[in-house]
Short mmCIF file of N, CA and C in Angstrom, two decimals:
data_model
loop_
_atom_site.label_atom_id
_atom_site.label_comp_id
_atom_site.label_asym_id
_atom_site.label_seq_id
_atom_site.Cartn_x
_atom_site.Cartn_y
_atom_site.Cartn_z
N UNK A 29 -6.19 0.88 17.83
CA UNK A 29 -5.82 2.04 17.02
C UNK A 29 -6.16 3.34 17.76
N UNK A 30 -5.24 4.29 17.33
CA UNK A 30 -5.25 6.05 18.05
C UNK A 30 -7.04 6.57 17.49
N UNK A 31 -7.28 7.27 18.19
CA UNK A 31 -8.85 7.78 17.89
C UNK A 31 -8.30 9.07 16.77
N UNK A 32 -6.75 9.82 17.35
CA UNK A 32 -6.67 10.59 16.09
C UNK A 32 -5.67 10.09 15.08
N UNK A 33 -5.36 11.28 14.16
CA UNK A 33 -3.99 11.14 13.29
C UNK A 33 -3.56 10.95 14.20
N UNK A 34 -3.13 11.96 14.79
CA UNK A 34 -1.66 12.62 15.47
C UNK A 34 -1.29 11.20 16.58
N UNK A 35 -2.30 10.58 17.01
CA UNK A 35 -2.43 9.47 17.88
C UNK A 35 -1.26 8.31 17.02
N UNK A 36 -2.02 8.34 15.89
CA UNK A 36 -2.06 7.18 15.11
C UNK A 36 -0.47 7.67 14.57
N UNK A 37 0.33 8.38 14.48
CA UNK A 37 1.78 9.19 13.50
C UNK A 37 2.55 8.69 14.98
N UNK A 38 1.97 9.01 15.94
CA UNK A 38 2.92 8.88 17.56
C UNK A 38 3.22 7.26 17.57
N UNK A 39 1.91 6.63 17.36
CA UNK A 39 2.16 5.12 17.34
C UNK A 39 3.30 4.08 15.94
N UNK A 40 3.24 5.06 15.23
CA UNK A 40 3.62 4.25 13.75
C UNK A 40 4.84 4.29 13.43
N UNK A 41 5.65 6.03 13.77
CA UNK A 41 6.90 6.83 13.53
C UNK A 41 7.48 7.03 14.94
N UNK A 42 8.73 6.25 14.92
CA UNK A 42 9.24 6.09 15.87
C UNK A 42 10.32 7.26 15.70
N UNK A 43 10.10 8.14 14.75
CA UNK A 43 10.62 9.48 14.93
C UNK A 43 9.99 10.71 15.57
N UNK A 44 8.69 10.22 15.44
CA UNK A 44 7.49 11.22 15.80
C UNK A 44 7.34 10.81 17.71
N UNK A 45 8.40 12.11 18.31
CA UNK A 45 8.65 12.20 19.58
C UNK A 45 7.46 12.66 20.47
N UNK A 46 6.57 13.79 19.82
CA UNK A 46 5.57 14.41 20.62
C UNK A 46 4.70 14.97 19.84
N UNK A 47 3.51 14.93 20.20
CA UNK A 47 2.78 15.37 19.10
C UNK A 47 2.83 17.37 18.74
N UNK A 48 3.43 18.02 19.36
CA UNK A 48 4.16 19.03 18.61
C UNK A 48 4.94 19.26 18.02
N UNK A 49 5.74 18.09 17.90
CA UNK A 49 6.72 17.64 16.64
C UNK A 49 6.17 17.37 15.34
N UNK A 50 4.79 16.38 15.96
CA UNK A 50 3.55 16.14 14.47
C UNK A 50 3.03 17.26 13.85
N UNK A 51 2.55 17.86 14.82
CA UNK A 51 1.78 18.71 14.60
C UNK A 51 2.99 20.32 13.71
N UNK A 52 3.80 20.09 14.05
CA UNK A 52 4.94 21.06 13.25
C UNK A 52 5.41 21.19 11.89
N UNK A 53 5.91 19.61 12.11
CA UNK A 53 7.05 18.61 10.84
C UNK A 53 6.28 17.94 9.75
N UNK A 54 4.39 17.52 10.28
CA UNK A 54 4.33 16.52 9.39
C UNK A 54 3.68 16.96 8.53
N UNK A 55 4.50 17.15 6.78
CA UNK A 55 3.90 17.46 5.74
C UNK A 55 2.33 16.81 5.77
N UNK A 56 2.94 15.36 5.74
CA UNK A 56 1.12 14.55 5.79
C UNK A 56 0.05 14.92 6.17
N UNK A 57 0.26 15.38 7.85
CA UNK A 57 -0.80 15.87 8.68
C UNK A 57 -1.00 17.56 7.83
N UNK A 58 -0.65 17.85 7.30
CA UNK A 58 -0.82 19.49 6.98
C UNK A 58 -1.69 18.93 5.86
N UNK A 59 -1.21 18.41 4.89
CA UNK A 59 -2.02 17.95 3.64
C UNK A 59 -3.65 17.28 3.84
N UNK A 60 -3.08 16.52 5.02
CA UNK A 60 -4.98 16.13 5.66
C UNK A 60 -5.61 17.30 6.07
N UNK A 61 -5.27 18.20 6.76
CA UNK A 61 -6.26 19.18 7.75
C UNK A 61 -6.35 20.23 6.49
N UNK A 62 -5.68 20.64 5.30
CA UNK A 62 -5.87 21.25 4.20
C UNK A 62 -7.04 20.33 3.08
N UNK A 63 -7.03 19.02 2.43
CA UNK A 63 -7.43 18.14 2.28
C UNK A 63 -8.97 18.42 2.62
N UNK A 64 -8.99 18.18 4.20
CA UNK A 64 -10.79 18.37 4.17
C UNK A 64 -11.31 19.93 4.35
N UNK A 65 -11.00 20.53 4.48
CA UNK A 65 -11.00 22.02 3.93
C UNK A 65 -11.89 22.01 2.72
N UNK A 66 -10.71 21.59 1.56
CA UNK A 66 -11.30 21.82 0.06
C UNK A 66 -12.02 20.73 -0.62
N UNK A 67 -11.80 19.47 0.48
CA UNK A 67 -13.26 18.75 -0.09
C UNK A 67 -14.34 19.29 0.01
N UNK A 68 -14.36 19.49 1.26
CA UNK A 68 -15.58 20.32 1.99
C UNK A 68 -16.19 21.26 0.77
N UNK A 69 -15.07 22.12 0.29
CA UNK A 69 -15.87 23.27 -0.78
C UNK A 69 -16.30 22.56 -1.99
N UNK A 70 -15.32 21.23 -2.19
CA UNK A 70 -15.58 20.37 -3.48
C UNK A 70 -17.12 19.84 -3.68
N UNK A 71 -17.63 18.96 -2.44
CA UNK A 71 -19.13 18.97 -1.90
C UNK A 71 -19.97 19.71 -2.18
N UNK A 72 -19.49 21.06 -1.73
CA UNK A 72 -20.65 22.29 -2.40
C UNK A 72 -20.58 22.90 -3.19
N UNK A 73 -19.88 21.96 -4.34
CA UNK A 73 -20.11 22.14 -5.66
C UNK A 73 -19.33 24.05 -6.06
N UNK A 74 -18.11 24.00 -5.06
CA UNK A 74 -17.30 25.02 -5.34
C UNK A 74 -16.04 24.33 -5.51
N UNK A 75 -15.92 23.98 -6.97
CA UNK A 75 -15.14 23.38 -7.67
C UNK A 75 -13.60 23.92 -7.74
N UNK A 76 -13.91 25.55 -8.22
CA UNK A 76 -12.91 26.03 -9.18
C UNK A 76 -11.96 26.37 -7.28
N UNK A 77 -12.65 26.96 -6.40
CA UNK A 77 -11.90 27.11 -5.34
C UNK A 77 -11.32 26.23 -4.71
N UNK A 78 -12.16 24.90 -4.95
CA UNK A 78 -11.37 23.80 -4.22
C UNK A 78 -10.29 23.48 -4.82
N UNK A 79 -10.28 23.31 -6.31
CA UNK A 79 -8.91 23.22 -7.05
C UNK A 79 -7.85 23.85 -6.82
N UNK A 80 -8.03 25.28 -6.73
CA UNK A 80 -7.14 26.43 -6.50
C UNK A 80 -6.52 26.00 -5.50
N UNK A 81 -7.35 25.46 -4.04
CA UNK A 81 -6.72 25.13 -2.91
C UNK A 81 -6.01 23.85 -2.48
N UNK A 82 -6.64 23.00 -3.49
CA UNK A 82 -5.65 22.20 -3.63
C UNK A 82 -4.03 21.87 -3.97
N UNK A 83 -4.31 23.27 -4.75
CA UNK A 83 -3.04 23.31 -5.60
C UNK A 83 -1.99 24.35 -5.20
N UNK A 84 -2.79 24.93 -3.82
CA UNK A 84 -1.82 25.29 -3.10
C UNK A 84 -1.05 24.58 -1.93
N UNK A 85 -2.25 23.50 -1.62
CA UNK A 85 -1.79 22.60 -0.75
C UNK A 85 -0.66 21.46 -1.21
N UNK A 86 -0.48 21.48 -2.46
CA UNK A 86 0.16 20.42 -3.14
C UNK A 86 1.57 21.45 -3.34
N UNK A 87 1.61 22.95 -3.25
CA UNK A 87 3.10 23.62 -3.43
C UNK A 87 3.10 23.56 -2.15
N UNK A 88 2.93 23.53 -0.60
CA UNK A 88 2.81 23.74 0.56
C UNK A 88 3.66 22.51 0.59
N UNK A 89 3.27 21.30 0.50
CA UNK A 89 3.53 20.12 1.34
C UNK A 89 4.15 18.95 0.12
N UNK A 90 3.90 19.03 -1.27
CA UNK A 90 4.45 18.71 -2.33
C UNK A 90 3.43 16.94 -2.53
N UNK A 91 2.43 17.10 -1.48
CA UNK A 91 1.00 16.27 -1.50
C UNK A 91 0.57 16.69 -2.43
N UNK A 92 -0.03 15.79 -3.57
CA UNK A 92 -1.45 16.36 -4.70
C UNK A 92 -2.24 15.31 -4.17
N UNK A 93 -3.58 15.94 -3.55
CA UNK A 93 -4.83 15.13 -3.00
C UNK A 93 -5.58 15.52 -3.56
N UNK A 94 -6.67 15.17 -5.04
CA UNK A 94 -7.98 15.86 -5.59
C UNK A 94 -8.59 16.36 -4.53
N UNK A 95 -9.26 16.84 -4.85
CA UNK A 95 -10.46 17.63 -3.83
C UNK A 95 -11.86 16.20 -3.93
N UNK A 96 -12.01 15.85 -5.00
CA UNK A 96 -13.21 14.89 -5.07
C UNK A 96 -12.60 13.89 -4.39
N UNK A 97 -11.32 13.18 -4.13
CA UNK A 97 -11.05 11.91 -3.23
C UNK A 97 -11.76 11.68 -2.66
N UNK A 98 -12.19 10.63 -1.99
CA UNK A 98 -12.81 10.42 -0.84
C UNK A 98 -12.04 9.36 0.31
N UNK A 99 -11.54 10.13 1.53
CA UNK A 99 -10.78 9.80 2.65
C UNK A 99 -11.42 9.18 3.68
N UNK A 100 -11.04 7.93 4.28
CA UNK A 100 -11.62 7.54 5.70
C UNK A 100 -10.29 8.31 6.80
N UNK A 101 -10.70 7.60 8.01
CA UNK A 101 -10.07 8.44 9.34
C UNK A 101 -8.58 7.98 9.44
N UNK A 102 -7.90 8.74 10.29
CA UNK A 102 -6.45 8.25 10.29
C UNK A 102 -5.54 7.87 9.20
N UNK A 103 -6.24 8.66 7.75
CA UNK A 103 -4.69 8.30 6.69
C UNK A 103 -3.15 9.19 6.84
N UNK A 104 -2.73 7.91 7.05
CA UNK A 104 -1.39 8.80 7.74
C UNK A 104 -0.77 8.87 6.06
N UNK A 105 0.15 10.04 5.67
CA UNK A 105 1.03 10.01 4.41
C UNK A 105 3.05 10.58 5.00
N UNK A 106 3.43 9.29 4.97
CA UNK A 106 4.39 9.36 5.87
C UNK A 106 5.76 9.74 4.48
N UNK A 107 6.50 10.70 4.74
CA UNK A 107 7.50 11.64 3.95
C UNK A 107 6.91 11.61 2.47
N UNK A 108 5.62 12.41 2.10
CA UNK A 108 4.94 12.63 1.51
C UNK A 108 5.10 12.70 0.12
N UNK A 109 6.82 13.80 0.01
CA UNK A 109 6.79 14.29 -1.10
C UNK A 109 6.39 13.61 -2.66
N UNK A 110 5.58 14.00 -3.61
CA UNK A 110 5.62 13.15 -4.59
C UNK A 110 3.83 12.09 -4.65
N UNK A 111 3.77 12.29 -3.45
CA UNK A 111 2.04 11.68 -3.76
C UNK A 111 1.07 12.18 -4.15
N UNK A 112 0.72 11.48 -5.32
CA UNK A 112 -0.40 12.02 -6.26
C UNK A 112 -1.54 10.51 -5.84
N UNK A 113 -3.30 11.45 -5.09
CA UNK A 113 -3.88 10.48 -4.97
C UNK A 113 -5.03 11.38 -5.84
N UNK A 114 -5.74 10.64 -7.10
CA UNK A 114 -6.60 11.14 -8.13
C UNK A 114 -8.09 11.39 -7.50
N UNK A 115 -8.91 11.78 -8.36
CA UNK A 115 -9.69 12.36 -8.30
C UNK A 115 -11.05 11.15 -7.41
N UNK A 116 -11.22 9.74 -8.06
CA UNK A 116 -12.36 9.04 -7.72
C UNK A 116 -11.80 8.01 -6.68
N UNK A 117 -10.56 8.21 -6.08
CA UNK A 117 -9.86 7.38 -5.47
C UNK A 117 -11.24 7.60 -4.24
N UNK A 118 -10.87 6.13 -3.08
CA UNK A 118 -11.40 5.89 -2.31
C UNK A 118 -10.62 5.15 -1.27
N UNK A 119 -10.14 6.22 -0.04
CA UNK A 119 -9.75 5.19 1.32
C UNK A 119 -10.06 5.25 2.19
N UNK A 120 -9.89 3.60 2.71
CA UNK A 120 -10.26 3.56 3.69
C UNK A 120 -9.79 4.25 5.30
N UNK A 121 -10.06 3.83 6.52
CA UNK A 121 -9.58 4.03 7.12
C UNK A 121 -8.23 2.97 7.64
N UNK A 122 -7.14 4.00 8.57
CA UNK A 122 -5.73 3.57 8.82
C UNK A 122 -5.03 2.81 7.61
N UNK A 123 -5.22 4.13 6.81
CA UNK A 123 -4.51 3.39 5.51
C UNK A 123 -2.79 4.35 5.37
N UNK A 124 -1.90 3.74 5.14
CA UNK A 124 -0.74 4.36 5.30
C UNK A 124 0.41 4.47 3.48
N UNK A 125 0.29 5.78 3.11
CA UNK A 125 1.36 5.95 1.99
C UNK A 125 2.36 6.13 2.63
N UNK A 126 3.49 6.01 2.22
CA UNK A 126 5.05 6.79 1.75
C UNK A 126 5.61 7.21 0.65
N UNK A 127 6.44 7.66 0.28
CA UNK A 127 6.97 9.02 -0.33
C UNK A 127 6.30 7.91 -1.96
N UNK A 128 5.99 9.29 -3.10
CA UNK A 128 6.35 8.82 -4.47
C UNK A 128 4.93 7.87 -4.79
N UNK A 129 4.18 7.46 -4.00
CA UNK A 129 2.73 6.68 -3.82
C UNK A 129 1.95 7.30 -5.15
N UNK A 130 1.53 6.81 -6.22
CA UNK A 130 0.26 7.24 -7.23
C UNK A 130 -0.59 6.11 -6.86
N UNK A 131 -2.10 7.06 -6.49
CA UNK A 131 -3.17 6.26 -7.06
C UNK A 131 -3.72 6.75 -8.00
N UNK A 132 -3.70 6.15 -9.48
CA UNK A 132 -3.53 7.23 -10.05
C UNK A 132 -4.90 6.50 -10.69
N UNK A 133 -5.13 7.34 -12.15
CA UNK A 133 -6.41 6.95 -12.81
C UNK A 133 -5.98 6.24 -14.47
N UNK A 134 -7.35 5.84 -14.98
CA UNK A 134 -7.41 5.27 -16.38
C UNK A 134 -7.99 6.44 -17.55
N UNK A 135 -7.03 7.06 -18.18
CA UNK A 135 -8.12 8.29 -18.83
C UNK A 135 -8.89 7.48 -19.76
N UNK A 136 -10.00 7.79 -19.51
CA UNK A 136 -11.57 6.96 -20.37
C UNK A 136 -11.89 7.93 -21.50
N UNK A 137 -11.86 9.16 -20.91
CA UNK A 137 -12.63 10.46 -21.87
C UNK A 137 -13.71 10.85 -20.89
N UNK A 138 -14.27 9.63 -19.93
CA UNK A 138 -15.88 9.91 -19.89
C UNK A 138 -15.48 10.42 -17.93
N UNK A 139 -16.16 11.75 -17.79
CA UNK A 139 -15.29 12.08 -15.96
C UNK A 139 -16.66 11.45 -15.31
N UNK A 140 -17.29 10.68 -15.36
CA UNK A 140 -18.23 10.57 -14.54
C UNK A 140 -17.57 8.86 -13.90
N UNK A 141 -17.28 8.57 -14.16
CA UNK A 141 -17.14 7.05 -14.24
C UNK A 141 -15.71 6.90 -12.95
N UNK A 142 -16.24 5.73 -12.13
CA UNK A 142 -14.83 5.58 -11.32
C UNK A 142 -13.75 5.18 -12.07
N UNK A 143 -12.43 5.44 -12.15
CA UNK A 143 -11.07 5.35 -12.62
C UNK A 143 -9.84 5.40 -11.82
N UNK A 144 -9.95 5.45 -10.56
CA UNK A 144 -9.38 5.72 -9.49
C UNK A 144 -9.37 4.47 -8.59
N UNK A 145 -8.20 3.85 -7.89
CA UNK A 145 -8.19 2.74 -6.43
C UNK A 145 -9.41 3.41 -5.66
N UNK A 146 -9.52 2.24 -4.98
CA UNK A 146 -10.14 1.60 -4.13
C UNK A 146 -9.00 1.11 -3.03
N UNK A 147 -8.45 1.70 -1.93
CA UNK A 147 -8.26 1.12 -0.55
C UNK A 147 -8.86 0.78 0.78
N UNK A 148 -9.18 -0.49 0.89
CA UNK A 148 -10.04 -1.24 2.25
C UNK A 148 -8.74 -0.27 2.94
N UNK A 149 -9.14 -1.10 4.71
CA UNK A 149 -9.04 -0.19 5.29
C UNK A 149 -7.65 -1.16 5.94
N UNK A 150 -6.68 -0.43 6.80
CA UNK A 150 -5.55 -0.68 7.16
C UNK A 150 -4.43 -1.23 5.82
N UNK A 151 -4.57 -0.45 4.72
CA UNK A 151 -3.78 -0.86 3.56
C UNK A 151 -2.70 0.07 3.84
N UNK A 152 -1.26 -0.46 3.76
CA UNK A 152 0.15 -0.10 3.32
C UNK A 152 0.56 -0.14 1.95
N UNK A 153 0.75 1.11 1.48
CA UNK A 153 1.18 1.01 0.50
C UNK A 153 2.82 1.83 0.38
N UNK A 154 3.95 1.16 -0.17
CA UNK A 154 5.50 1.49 0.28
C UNK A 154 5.73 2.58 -1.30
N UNK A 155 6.92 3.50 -0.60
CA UNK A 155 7.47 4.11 -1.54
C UNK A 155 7.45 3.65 -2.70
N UNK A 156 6.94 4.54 -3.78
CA UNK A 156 7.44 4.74 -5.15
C UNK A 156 6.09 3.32 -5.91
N UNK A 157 5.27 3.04 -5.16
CA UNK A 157 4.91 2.12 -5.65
C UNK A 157 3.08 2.93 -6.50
N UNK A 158 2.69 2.52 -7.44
CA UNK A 158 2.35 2.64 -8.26
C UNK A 158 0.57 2.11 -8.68
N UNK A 159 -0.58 2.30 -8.30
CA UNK A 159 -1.84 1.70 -8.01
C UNK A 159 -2.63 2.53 -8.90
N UNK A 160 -3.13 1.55 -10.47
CA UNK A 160 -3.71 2.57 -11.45
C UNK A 160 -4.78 1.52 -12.07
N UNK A 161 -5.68 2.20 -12.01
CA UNK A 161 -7.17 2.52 -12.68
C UNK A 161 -8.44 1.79 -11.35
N UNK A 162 -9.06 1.68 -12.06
CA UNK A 162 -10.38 1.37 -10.39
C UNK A 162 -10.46 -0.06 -10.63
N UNK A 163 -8.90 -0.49 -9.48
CA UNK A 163 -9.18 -1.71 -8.81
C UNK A 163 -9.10 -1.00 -7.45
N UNK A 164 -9.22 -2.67 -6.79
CA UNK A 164 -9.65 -2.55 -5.05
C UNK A 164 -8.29 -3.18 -4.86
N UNK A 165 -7.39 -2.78 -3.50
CA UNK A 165 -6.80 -3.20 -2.67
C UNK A 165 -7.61 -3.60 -1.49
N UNK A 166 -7.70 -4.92 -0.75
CA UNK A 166 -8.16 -5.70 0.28
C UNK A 166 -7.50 -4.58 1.53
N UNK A 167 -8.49 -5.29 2.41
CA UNK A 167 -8.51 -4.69 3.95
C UNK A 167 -6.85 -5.54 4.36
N UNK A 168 -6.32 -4.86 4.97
CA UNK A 168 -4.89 -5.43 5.68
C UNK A 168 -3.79 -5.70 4.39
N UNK A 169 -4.16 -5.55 3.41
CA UNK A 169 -2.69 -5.66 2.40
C UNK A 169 -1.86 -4.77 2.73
N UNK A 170 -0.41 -5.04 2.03
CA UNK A 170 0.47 -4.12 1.65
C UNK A 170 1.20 -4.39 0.82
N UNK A 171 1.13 -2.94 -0.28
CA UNK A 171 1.81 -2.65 -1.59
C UNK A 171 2.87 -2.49 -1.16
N UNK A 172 4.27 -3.15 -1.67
CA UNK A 172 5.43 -2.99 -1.83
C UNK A 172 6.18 -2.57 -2.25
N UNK A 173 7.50 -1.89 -1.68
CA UNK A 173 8.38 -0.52 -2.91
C UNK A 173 7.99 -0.95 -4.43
N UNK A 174 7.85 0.52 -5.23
CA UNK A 174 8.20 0.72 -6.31
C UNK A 174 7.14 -1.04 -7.48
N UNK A 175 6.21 -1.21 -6.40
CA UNK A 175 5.59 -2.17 -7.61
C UNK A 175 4.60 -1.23 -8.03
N UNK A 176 3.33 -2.30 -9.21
CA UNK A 176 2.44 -1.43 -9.86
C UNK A 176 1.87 -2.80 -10.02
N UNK A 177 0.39 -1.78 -9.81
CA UNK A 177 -0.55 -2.99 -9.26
C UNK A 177 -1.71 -2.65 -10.39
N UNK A 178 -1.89 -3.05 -11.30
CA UNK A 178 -3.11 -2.84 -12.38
C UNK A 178 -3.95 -3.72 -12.35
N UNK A 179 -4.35 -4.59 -11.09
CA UNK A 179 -5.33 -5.52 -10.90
C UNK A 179 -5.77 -5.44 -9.38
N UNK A 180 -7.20 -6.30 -8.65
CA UNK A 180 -7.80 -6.25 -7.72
C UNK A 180 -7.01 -7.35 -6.95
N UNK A 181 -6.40 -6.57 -5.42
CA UNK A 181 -5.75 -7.60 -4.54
C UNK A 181 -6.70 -7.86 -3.23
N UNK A 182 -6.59 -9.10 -3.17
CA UNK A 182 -7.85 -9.89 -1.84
C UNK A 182 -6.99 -9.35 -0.56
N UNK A 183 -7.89 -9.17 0.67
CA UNK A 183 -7.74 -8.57 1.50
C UNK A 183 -6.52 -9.53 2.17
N UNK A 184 -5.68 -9.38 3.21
CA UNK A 184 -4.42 -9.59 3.95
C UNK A 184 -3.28 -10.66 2.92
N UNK A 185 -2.71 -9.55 1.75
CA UNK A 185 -1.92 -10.03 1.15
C UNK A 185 -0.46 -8.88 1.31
N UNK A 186 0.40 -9.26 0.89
CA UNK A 186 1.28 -8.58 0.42
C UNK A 186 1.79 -8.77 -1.49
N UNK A 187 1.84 -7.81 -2.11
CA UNK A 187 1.91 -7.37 -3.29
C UNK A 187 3.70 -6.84 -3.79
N UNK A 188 4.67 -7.53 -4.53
CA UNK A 188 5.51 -6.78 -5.19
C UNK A 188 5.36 -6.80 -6.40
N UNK A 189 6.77 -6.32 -6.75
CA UNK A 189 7.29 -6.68 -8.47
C UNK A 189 6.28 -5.81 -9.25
N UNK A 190 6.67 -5.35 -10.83
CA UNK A 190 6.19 -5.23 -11.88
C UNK A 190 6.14 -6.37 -12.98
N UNK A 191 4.61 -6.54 -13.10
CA UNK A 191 3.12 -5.72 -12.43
C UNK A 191 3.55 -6.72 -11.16
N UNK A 192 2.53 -6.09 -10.40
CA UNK A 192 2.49 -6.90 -9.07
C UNK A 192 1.97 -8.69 -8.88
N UNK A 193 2.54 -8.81 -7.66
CA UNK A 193 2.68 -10.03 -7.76
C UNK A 193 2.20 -10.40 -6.50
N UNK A 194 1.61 -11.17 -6.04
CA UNK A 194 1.08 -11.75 -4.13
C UNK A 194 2.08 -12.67 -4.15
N UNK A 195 2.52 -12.08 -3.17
CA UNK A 195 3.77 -13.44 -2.41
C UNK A 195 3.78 -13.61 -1.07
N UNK A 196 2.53 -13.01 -0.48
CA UNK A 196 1.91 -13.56 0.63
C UNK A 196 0.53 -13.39 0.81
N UNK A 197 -0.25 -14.28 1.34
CA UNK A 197 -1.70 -14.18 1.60
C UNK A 197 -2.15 -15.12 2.78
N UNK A 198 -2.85 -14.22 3.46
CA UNK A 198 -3.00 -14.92 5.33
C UNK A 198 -2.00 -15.15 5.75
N UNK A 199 -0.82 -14.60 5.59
CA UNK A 199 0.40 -15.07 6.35
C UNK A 199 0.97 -15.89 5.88
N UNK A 200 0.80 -16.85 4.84
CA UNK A 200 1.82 -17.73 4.11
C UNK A 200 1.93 -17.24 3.09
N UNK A 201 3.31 -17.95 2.54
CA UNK A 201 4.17 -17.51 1.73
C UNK A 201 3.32 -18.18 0.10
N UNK A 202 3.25 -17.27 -0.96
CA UNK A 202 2.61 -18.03 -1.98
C UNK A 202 3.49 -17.23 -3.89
N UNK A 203 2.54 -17.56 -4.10
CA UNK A 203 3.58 -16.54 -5.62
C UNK A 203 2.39 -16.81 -6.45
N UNK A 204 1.51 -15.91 -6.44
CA UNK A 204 0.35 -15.78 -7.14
C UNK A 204 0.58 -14.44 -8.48
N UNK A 205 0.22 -14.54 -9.81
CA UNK A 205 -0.24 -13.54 -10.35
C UNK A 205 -1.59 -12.74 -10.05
N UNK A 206 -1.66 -11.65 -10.05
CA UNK A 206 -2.74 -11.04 -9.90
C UNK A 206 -4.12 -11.16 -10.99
#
């Protein structure tokens, strides 16, 4: 794996010609380098600014990333528009969205409490697809277009359908409910 994003967008997007093309074009990459900005202020308990800046970063790039998320290295968010990742979410590293992606939450009433995914690390998750309340996605899965996953998936599976469904795990073919 690339030590950076921009490494890691050159290797993945076989549209992504040079990394001043990345560094130009990619909504994603703008939403990350904005992203830890206003965590950063979120941390020091400068709430109301981090929001503000969030929510400019989300008319900028059409990314909504809470400020409380918590991000590992290299999340690439590949044609962004439309991703909403919530407030207690957690990813890992080389984890990859596309367009329309919610990780979204369970409203409880109570804000202290996790309600937000959980992504191990090298998780794919495909357009339009749908990851709500605090389960875990496994290390090496991938979420598939437009499913919705309201349960905990074991690490190197693949996930479709509504609700989701494993129809692969370790590389063979299976048809598991979640």
């Amino acid at each position: 794996m690339s030590k950076t994003l921009i490494g890691r967008i050159l290797e993945m997007d076989p549209a992504a010609r040079h990394p001043l093309n990345v560094i130009i074009n990619y909504p994603g990459l703008h939403a990350m380098f904005l992203f830890r900005i206003y965590h950063f202020l979120w941390k020091l308990h400068l709430k109301l600014i981090a929001r503000f800046l969030s929510q400019v970063a989300r008319f900028l790039t059409g990314i909504e990333i809470h400020p409380g998320a918590t991000i590992g290295k290299r999340f690439f968010i590949d044609h962004g528009m439309g991703v909403v990742i919530g407030e207690t979410t957690i990813i890992g590293d080389d984890c990859t969205l596309y367009q329309g992606v919610t990780l979204g939450g369970v409203g409880t009433g109570e804000h202290k409490v996790k309600r937000h995914p959980t992504l191990k690390n090298n998780v794919m998750v495909s357009a339009g697809a749908k990851v709500i309340g605090d389960v875990t996605i496994g290390d090496n899965s991938i979420i598939g277009a437009s499913s919705v996953v309201l349960k905990d998936v074991p690490p190197n599976c693949t996930v479709i359908g509504i609700p989701g469904r494993i129809v692969k795990e370790n590389g063979q073919r299976v048809d598991k409910e979640l």
